[in-house]
Amino acid sequence: MKKRILALLLAVCVTLGATACQDSQNNSSSSPATSSTESESKTESKEDSKTESEQESKEEVTEAPESSEAPDSSEEESSKDESSEAPVNEKYVAGGEITQGMKDISVLNEGNKVRLAEFLKKTQLGEDVTVGFIGGSITQGSSAGNELCYARLTADWLQSICPQSKVSYVNAGIGATGSYIGVHRVTDDLLSKEPDLVFVEFSVNDTTENTQRNIEAYDSLLRTIWNSETKPAIITIATVQENGTSFQQYHYEIVKKYDLPMISYGDAILSVINKGDIAWKEISDDNIHPNVPGHNALSQMLCAYITDVAANLDSITGEESDFTVKASTAGFENGKLLTPNNTEPSANSGFMFKKGFFGGFDGMWIAIGSDAKPYADDINLTFEVEAKSIGLLYGKLTTDNATSADIYIDGELVATINAAFPGGWGNYVECAHLKSFTETAKHTVKIVPKTKDGGAAFYVNALAIS
């Protein structure tokens, strides 16, 4: 009986909080967008460079139900008694409250709600909780800023409906990163903060250029979060580009396997665009990133889903999602990054260490050469690692003097990586998976930059191992 009363109280609190939060979001939606972080001002999301090369999503967009027409004047008198039952106009206005149709369409997979219900029960008991977000530039807050991004809005809403608890907020979004980088940094950047609820967004950064790698990385990321010490609930998010491109269809198959919640901003926002309610430019300032009204809409979708869960706590029972069988080989589970801040190379000839942020990552090893001062014959950066899979994070540079590097593992040339990004939208950190093995063992990784006319530069941000 006590639990039922608590659940009812929380449901009422959620409803009131949602209304108050929407008023707050509507009031803030006209505020100018602000810069998210220092690193974001230096590097934009890499999705902009890939729009033309990616395939358009094969997912069909479901349209929101059409609203009923109001009775004409000849029927007005006879309809007065039934006016209270007339359908509400479902037209969506950018920056306003999302429609019920958008809420319904956004729930691509309701998923197993047991862990989320446990999270909400913690808040109703007054326990402190931590809410974490991991993703690319959209999660970081691009085009909306730190205070008006969907992540902050959602965390603030949770705090408003749970005033008896302290809701701590962790935003681990980094622009131009996909789930391959995400799974290798999630432990240090997010799980170390002991989250109770995690939102995952990578569907416009994971691309079909590396389909299988990204499937395995996303699977590995979900498994790493789910099996972490605090056993957090997970809500996945699917975003979209203007032309419909998204990795949603591949992420969905993994999410469905584990029966996790998935909220599709893409399906919901494209449905009202296709209806003609709004134009893309009203919810985005480019071809990818939601602006303030777009972030507002995404936050409302997440809040609506959580509100429905909170209203039905007593009926949410049974076992939580089953992760015993992997959705893929998940070869990057529990990955980590070896960075200049936690690793010393076993050999370094010609690379210098540089402090400071580049592309959202702190510190890097840099090799710089020129025609006047070419690389020495023996220039290299070498690491001894123990791993089953090995990858590299490196700087993609718009400067004319970016060069390529040969990568050797145990003496074998496994990749030649070109760091040049001439004419691109900006510098960022790119990743390359180098090699996987059947078992964990010790390996030697050697990075040898190549000279080119006009000078040469190659940035090493980290090794990704798992």
PDB file of N, CA and C in Angstrom, residues 205-269:
ATOM      1  N   ASN A 205      26.690  10.062 -35.906  1.00  0.00           N
ATOM      2  CA  ASN A 205      28.159   9.959 -35.978  1.00  0.00           C
ATOM      3  C   ASN A 205      28.609   8.561 -36.380  1.00  0.00           C
ATOM      4  N   ASP A 206      27.839   7.545 -36.032  1.00  0.00           N
ATOM      5  CA  ASP A 206      28.119   6.203 -36.551  1.00  0.00           C
ATOM      6  C   ASP A 206      27.625   6.171 -37.992  1.00  0.00           C
ATOM      7  N   THR A 207      28.509   5.841 -38.916  1.00  0.00           N
ATOM      8  CA  THR A 207      28.151   5.905 -40.332  1.00  0.00           C
ATOM      9  C   THR A 207      28.383   4.570 -41.020  1.00  0.00           C
ATOM     10  N   THR A 208      27.840   4.456 -42.220  1.00  0.00           N
ATOM     11  CA  THR A 208      27.974   3.220 -42.984  1.00  0.00           C
ATOM     12  C   THR A 208      29.344   3.073 -43.631  1.00  0.00           C
ATOM     13  N   GLU A 209      30.223   4.044 -43.449  1.00  0.00           N
ATOM     14  CA  GLU A 209      31.601   3.884 -43.915  1.00  0.00           C
ATOM     15  C   GLU A 209      32.300   2.761 -43.150  1.00  0.00           C
ATOM     16  N   ASN A 210      31.876   2.558 -41.903  1.00  0.00           N
ATOM     17  CA  ASN A 210      32.445   1.496 -41.064  1.00  0.00           C
ATOM     18  C   ASN A 210      31.305   0.760 -40.362  1.00  0.00           C
ATOM     19  N   THR A 211      30.403   0.191 -41.154  1.00  0.00           N
ATOM     20  CA  THR A 211      29.177  -0.370 -40.596  1.00  0.00           C
ATOM     21  C   THR A 211      29.431  -1.420 -39.537  1.00  0.00           C
ATOM     22  N   GLN A 212      30.199  -2.461 -39.849  1.00  0.00           N
ATOM     23  CA  GLN A 212      30.383  -3.557 -38.900  1.00  0.00           C
ATOM     24  C   GLN A 212      31.129  -3.101 -37.657  1.00  0.00           C
ATOM     25  N   ARG A 213      32.144  -2.264 -37.844  1.00  0.00           N
ATOM     26  CA  ARG A 213      32.874  -1.743 -36.682  1.00  0.00           C
ATOM     27  C   ARG A 213      31.939  -0.968 -35.766  1.00  0.00           C
ATOM     28  N   ASN A 214      31.081  -0.145 -36.341  1.00  0.00           N
ATOM     29  CA  ASN A 214      30.189   0.664 -35.530  1.00  0.00           C
ATOM     30  C   ASN A 214      29.101  -0.156 -34.857  1.00  0.00           C
ATOM     31  N   ILE A 215      28.648  -1.218 -35.513  1.00  0.00           N
ATOM     32  CA  ILE A 215      27.693  -2.132 -34.869  1.00  0.00           C
ATOM     33  C   ILE A 215      28.328  -2.753 -33.632  1.00  0.00           C
ATOM     34  N   GLU A 216      29.538  -3.251 -33.785  1.00  0.00           N
ATOM     35  CA  GLU A 216      30.224  -3.883 -32.659  1.00  0.00           C
ATOM     36  C   GLU A 216      30.547  -2.873 -31.559  1.00  0.00           C
ATOM     37  N   ALA A 217      30.902  -1.656 -31.967  1.00  0.00           N
ATOM     38  CA  ALA A 217      31.242  -0.633 -30.984  1.00  0.00           C
ATOM     39  C   ALA A 217      30.011  -0.219 -30.177  1.00  0.00           C
ATOM     40  N   TYR A 218      28.883  -0.035 -30.849  1.00  0.00           N
ATOM     41  CA  TYR A 218      27.653   0.353 -30.153  1.00  0.00           C
ATOM     42  C   TYR A 218      27.202  -0.751 -29.201  1.00  0.00           C
ATOM     43  N   ASP A 219      27.248  -1.970 -29.671  1.00  0.00           N
ATOM     44  CA  ASP A 219      26.926  -3.121 -28.817  1.00  0.00           C
ATOM     45  C   ASP A 219      27.857  -3.157 -27.604  1.00  0.00           C
ATOM     46  N   SER A 220      29.139  -2.981 -27.850  1.00  0.00           N
ATOM     47  CA  SER A 220      30.126  -2.991 -26.763  1.00  0.00           C
ATOM     48  C   SER A 220      29.873  -1.862 -25.772  1.00  0.00           C
ATOM     49  N   LEU A 221      29.482  -0.701 -26.295  1.00  0.00           N
ATOM     50  CA  LEU A 221      29.212   0.452 -25.437  1.00  0.00           C
ATOM     51  C   LEU A 221      28.034   0.174 -24.520  1.00  0.00           C
ATOM     52  N   LEU A 222      26.929  -0.331 -25.075  1.00  0.00           N
ATOM     53  CA  LEU A 222      25.760  -0.640 -24.251  1.00  0.00           C
ATOM     54  C   LEU A 222      26.090  -1.689 -23.194  1.00  0.00           C
ATOM     55  N   ARG A 223      26.861  -2.695 -23.573  1.00  0.00           N
ATOM     56  CA  ARG A 223      27.221  -3.762 -22.632  1.00  0.00           C
ATOM     57  C   ARG A 223      28.144  -3.229 -21.524  1.00  0.00           C
ATOM     58  N   THR A 224      29.058  -2.351 -21.891  1.00  0.00           N
ATOM     59  CA  THR A 224      29.967  -1.779 -20.902  1.00  0.00           C
ATOM     60  C   THR A 224      29.191  -0.947 -19.878  1.00  0.00           C
ATOM     61  N   ILE A 225      28.243  -0.150 -20.351  1.00  0.00           N
ATOM     62  CA  ILE A 225      27.433   0.660 -19.441  1.00  0.00           C
ATOM     63  C   ILE A 225      26.553  -0.224 -18.568  1.00  0.00           C
ATOM     64  N   TRP A 226      25.853  -1.161 -19.199  1.00  0.00           N
ATOM     65  CA  TRP A 226      24.883  -2.004 -18.485  1.00  0.00           C
ATOM     66  C   TRP A 226      25.543  -2.818 -17.372  1.00  0.00           C
ATOM     67  N   ASN A 227      26.712  -3.325 -17.651  1.00  0.00           N
ATOM     68  CA  ASN A 227      27.392  -4.204 -16.691  1.00  0.00           C
ATOM     69  C   ASN A 227      28.317  -3.456 -15.738  1.00  0.00           C
ATOM     70  N   SER A 228      28.303  -2.127 -15.772  1.00  0.00           N
ATOM     71  CA  SER A 228      29.172  -1.354 -14.888  1.00  0.00           C
ATOM     72  C   SER A 228      28.677  -1.427 -13.446  1.00  0.00           C
ATOM     73  N   GLU A 229      29.491  -0.949 -12.529  1.00  0.00           N
ATOM     74  CA  GLU A 229      29.280  -1.173 -11.098  1.00  0.00           C
ATOM     75  C   GLU A 229      27.936  -0.673 -10.581  1.00  0.00           C
ATOM     76  N   THR A 230      27.480   0.491 -11.042  1.00  0.00           N
ATOM     77  CA  THR A 230      26.238   1.058 -10.510  1.00  0.00           C
ATOM     78  C   THR A 230      24.984   0.512 -11.189  1.00  0.00           C
ATOM     79  N   LYS A 231      25.139  -0.342 -12.189  1.00  0.00           N
ATOM     80  CA  LYS A 231      24.015  -0.958 -12.889  1.00  0.00           C
ATOM     81  C   LYS A 231      22.978   0.084 -13.345  1.00  0.00           C
ATOM     82  N   PRO A 232      23.406   1.046 -14.146  1.00  0.00           N
ATOM     83  CA  PRO A 232      22.491   2.127 -14.525  1.00  0.00           C
ATOM     84  C   PRO A 232      21.416   1.681 -15.515  1.00  0.00           C
ATOM     85  N   ALA A 233      20.294   2.384 -15.483  1.00  0.00           N
ATOM     86  CA  ALA A 233      19.299   2.249 -16.542  1.00  0.00           C
ATOM     87  C   ALA A 233      19.839   2.937 -17.787  1.00  0.00           C
ATOM     88  N   ILE A 234      19.394   2.490 -18.963  1.00  0.00           N
ATOM     89  CA  ILE A 234      19.847   3.071 -20.229  1.00  0.00           C
ATOM     90  C   ILE A 234      18.637   3.476 -21.057  1.00  0.00           C
ATOM     91  N   ILE A 235      18.679   4.682 -21.612  1.00  0.00           N
ATOM     92  CA  ILE A 235      17.721   5.121 -22.629  1.00  0.00           C
ATOM     93  C   ILE A 235      18.522   5.526 -23.854  1.00  0.00           C
ATOM     94  N   THR A 236      18.255   4.888 -24.985  1.00  0.00           N
ATOM     95  CA  THR A 236      18.984   5.211 -26.210  1.00  0.00           C
ATOM     96  C   THR A 236      18.217   6.244 -27.020  1.00  0.00           C
ATOM     97  N   ILE A 237      18.965   7.033 -27.781  1.00  0.00           N
ATOM     98  CA  ILE A 237      18.398   8.146 -28.556  1.00  0.00           C
ATOM     99  C   ILE A 237      18.848   8.016 -30.010  1.00  0.00           C
ATOM    100  N   ALA A 238      17.928   8.190 -30.938  1.00  0.00           N
ATOM    101  CA  ALA A 238      18.257   8.170 -32.360  1.00  0.00           C
ATOM    102  C   ALA A 238      17.990   9.548 -32.959  1.00  0.00           C
ATOM    103  N   THR A 239      19.050  10.189 -33.419  1.00  0.00           N
ATOM    104  CA  THR A 239      18.924  11.483 -34.094  1.00  0.00           C
ATOM    105  C   THR A 239      19.069  11.267 -35.597  1.00  0.00           C
ATOM    106  N   VAL A 240      19.014  12.347 -36.383  1.00  0.00           N
ATOM    107  CA  VAL A 240      18.948  12.186 -37.836  1.00  0.00           C
ATOM    108  C   VAL A 240      19.503  13.424 -38.527  1.00  0.00           C
ATOM    109  N   GLN A 241      19.981  13.236 -39.749  1.00  0.00           N
ATOM    110  CA  GLN A 241      20.364  14.355 -40.601  1.00  0.00           C
ATOM    111  C   GLN A 241      19.153  14.826 -41.405  1.00  0.00           C
ATOM    112  N   GLU A 242      19.280  15.993 -41.988  1.00  0.00           N
ATOM    113  CA  GLU A 242      18.168  16.582 -42.738  1.00  0.00           C
ATOM    114  C   GLU A 242      17.684  15.666 -43.855  1.00  0.00           C
ATOM    115  N   ASN A 243      18.613  14.960 -44.501  1.00  0.00           N
ATOM    116  CA  ASN A 243      18.236  14.098 -45.620  1.00  0.00           C
ATOM    117  C   ASN A 243      17.767  12.712 -45.181  1.00  0.00           C
ATOM    118  N   GLY A 244      17.619  12.503 -43.889  1.00  0.00           N
ATOM    119  CA  GLY A 244      17.138  11.219 -43.379  1.00  0.00           C
ATOM    120  C   GLY A 244      18.227  10.249 -42.998  1.00  0.00           C
ATOM    121  N   THR A 245      19.492  10.603 -43.231  1.00  0.00           N
ATOM    122  CA  THR A 245      20.585   9.696 -42.917  1.00  0.00           C
ATOM    123  C   THR A 245      20.730   9.509 -41.409  1.00  0.00           C
ATOM    124  N   SER A 246      20.801   8.270 -40.982  1.00  0.00           N
ATOM    125  CA  SER A 246      20.968   7.939 -39.574  1.00  0.00           C
ATOM    126  C   SER A 246      21.393   6.481 -39.465  1.00  0.00           C
ATOM    127  N   PHE A 247      22.132   6.160 -38.416  1.00  0.00           N
ATOM    128  CA  PHE A 247      22.502   4.769 -38.149  1.00  0.00           C
ATOM    129  C   PHE A 247      21.437   4.090 -37.304  1.00  0.00           C
ATOM    130  N   GLN A 248      20.285   4.720 -37.190  1.00  0.00           N
ATOM    131  CA  GLN A 248      19.203   4.233 -36.324  1.00  0.00           C
ATOM    132  C   GLN A 248      18.847   2.781 -36.606  1.00  0.00           C
ATOM    133  N   GLN A 249      18.739   2.398 -37.876  1.00  0.00           N
ATOM    134  CA  GLN A 249      18.286   1.054 -38.212  1.00  0.00           C
ATOM    135  C   GLN A 249      19.222  -0.019 -37.662  1.00  0.00           C
ATOM    136  N   TYR A 250      20.521   0.269 -37.624  1.00  0.00           N
ATOM    137  CA  TYR A 250      21.489  -0.696 -37.091  1.00  0.00           C
ATOM    138  C   TYR A 250      21.483  -0.679 -35.566  1.00  0.00           C
ATOM    139  N   HIS A 251      21.416   0.513 -34.983  1.00  0.00           N
ATOM    140  CA  HIS A 251      21.335   0.621 -33.531  1.00  0.00           C
ATOM    141  C   HIS A 251      20.069  -0.045 -33.007  1.00  0.00           C
ATOM    142  N   TYR A 252      18.981   0.111 -33.754  1.00  0.00           N
ATOM    143  CA  TYR A 252      17.696  -0.442 -33.316  1.00  0.00           C
ATOM    144  C   TYR A 252      17.768  -1.961 -33.150  1.00  0.00           C
ATOM    145  N   GLU A 253      18.439  -2.624 -34.071  1.00  0.00           N
ATOM    146  CA  GLU A 253      18.527  -4.088 -33.982  1.00  0.00           C
ATOM    147  C   GLU A 253      19.227  -4.526 -32.697  1.00  0.00           C
ATOM    148  N   ILE A 254      20.236  -3.775 -32.290  1.00  0.00           N
ATOM    149  CA  ILE A 254      20.941  -4.095 -31.039  1.00  0.00           C
ATOM    150  C   ILE A 254      20.075  -3.759 -29.836  1.00  0.00           C
ATOM    151  N   VAL A 255      19.449  -2.587 -29.872  1.00  0.00           N
ATOM    152  CA  VAL A 255      18.559  -2.163 -28.783  1.00  0.00           C
ATOM    153  C   VAL A 255      17.412  -3.151 -28.615  1.00  0.00           C
ATOM    154  N   LYS A 256      16.847  -3.613 -29.721  1.00  0.00           N
ATOM    155  CA  LYS A 256      15.743  -4.568 -29.679  1.00  0.00           C
ATOM    156  C   LYS A 256      16.198  -5.892 -29.067  1.00  0.00           C
ATOM    157  N   LYS A 257      17.417  -6.303 -29.385  1.00  0.00           N
ATOM    158  CA  LYS A 257      17.951  -7.542 -28.840  1.00  0.00           C
ATOM    159  C   LYS A 257      17.973  -7.506 -27.315  1.00  0.00           C
ATOM    160  N   TYR A 258      18.364  -6.377 -26.741  1.00  0.00           N
ATOM    161  CA  TYR A 258      18.444  -6.239 -25.288  1.00  0.00           C
ATOM    162  C   TYR A 258      17.165  -5.648 -24.687  1.00  0.00           C
ATOM    163  N   ASP A 259      16.204  -5.307 -25.542  1.00  0.00           N
ATOM    164  CA  ASP A 259      14.934  -4.727 -25.120  1.00  0.00           C
ATOM    165  C   ASP A 259      15.142  -3.486 -24.250  1.00  0.00           C
ATOM    166  N   LEU A 260      15.932  -2.554 -24.788  1.00  0.00           N
ATOM    167  CA  LEU A 260      16.145  -1.271 -24.125  1.00  0.00           C
ATOM    168  C   LEU A 260      15.215  -0.216 -24.729  1.00  0.00           C
ATOM    169  N   PRO A 261      14.917   0.844 -24.008  1.00  0.00           N
ATOM    170  CA  PRO A 261      14.134   1.929 -24.598  1.00  0.00           C
ATOM    171  C   PRO A 261      14.927   2.640 -25.692  1.00  0.00           C
ATOM    172  N   MET A 262      14.261   3.002 -26.789  1.00  0.00           N
ATOM    173  CA  MET A 262      14.858   3.841 -27.824  1.00  0.00           C
ATOM    174  C   MET A 262      13.879   4.939 -28.193  1.00  0.00           C
ATOM    175  N   ILE A 263      14.336   6.189 -28.066  1.00  0.00           N
ATOM    176  CA  ILE A 263      13.535   7.347 -28.428  1.00  0.00           C
ATOM    177  C   ILE A 263      14.098   7.925 -29.722  1.00  0.00           C
ATOM    178  N   SER A 264      13.266   7.986 -30.758  1.00  0.00           N
ATOM    179  CA  SER A 264      13.710   8.458 -32.072  1.00  0.00           C
ATOM    180  C   SER A 264      13.257   9.896 -32.304  1.00  0.00           C
ATOM    181  N   TYR A 265      14.155  10.814 -32.045  1.00  0.00           N
ATOM    182  CA  TYR A 265      13.934  12.221 -32.421  1.00  0.00           C
ATOM    183  C   TYR A 265      13.761  12.314 -33.929  1.00  0.00           C
ATOM    184  N   GLY A 266      14.537  11.507 -34.669  1.00  0.00           N
ATOM    185  CA  GLY A 266      14.475  11.548 -36.125  1.00  0.00           C
ATOM    186  C   GLY A 266      13.093  11.233 -36.660  1.00  0.00           C
ATOM    187  N   ASP A 267      12.506  10.125 -36.217  1.00  0.00           N
ATOM    188  CA  ASP A 267      11.193   9.741 -36.711  1.00  0.00           C
ATOM    189  C   ASP A 267      10.138  10.792 -36.365  1.00  0.00           C
ATOM    190  N   ALA A 268      10.196  11.289 -35.141  1.00  0.00           N
ATOM    191  CA  ALA A 268       9.178  12.246 -34.693  1.00  0.00           C
ATOM    192  C   ALA A 268       9.298  13.586 -35.410  1.00  0.00           C
ATOM    193  N   ILE A 269      10.521  14.109 -35.527  1.00  0.00           N
ATOM    194  CA  ILE A 269      10.680  15.440 -36.117  1.00  0.00           C
ATOM    195  C   ILE A 269      10.453  15.405 -37.633  1.00  0.00           C
TER     196      ILE A 269
END
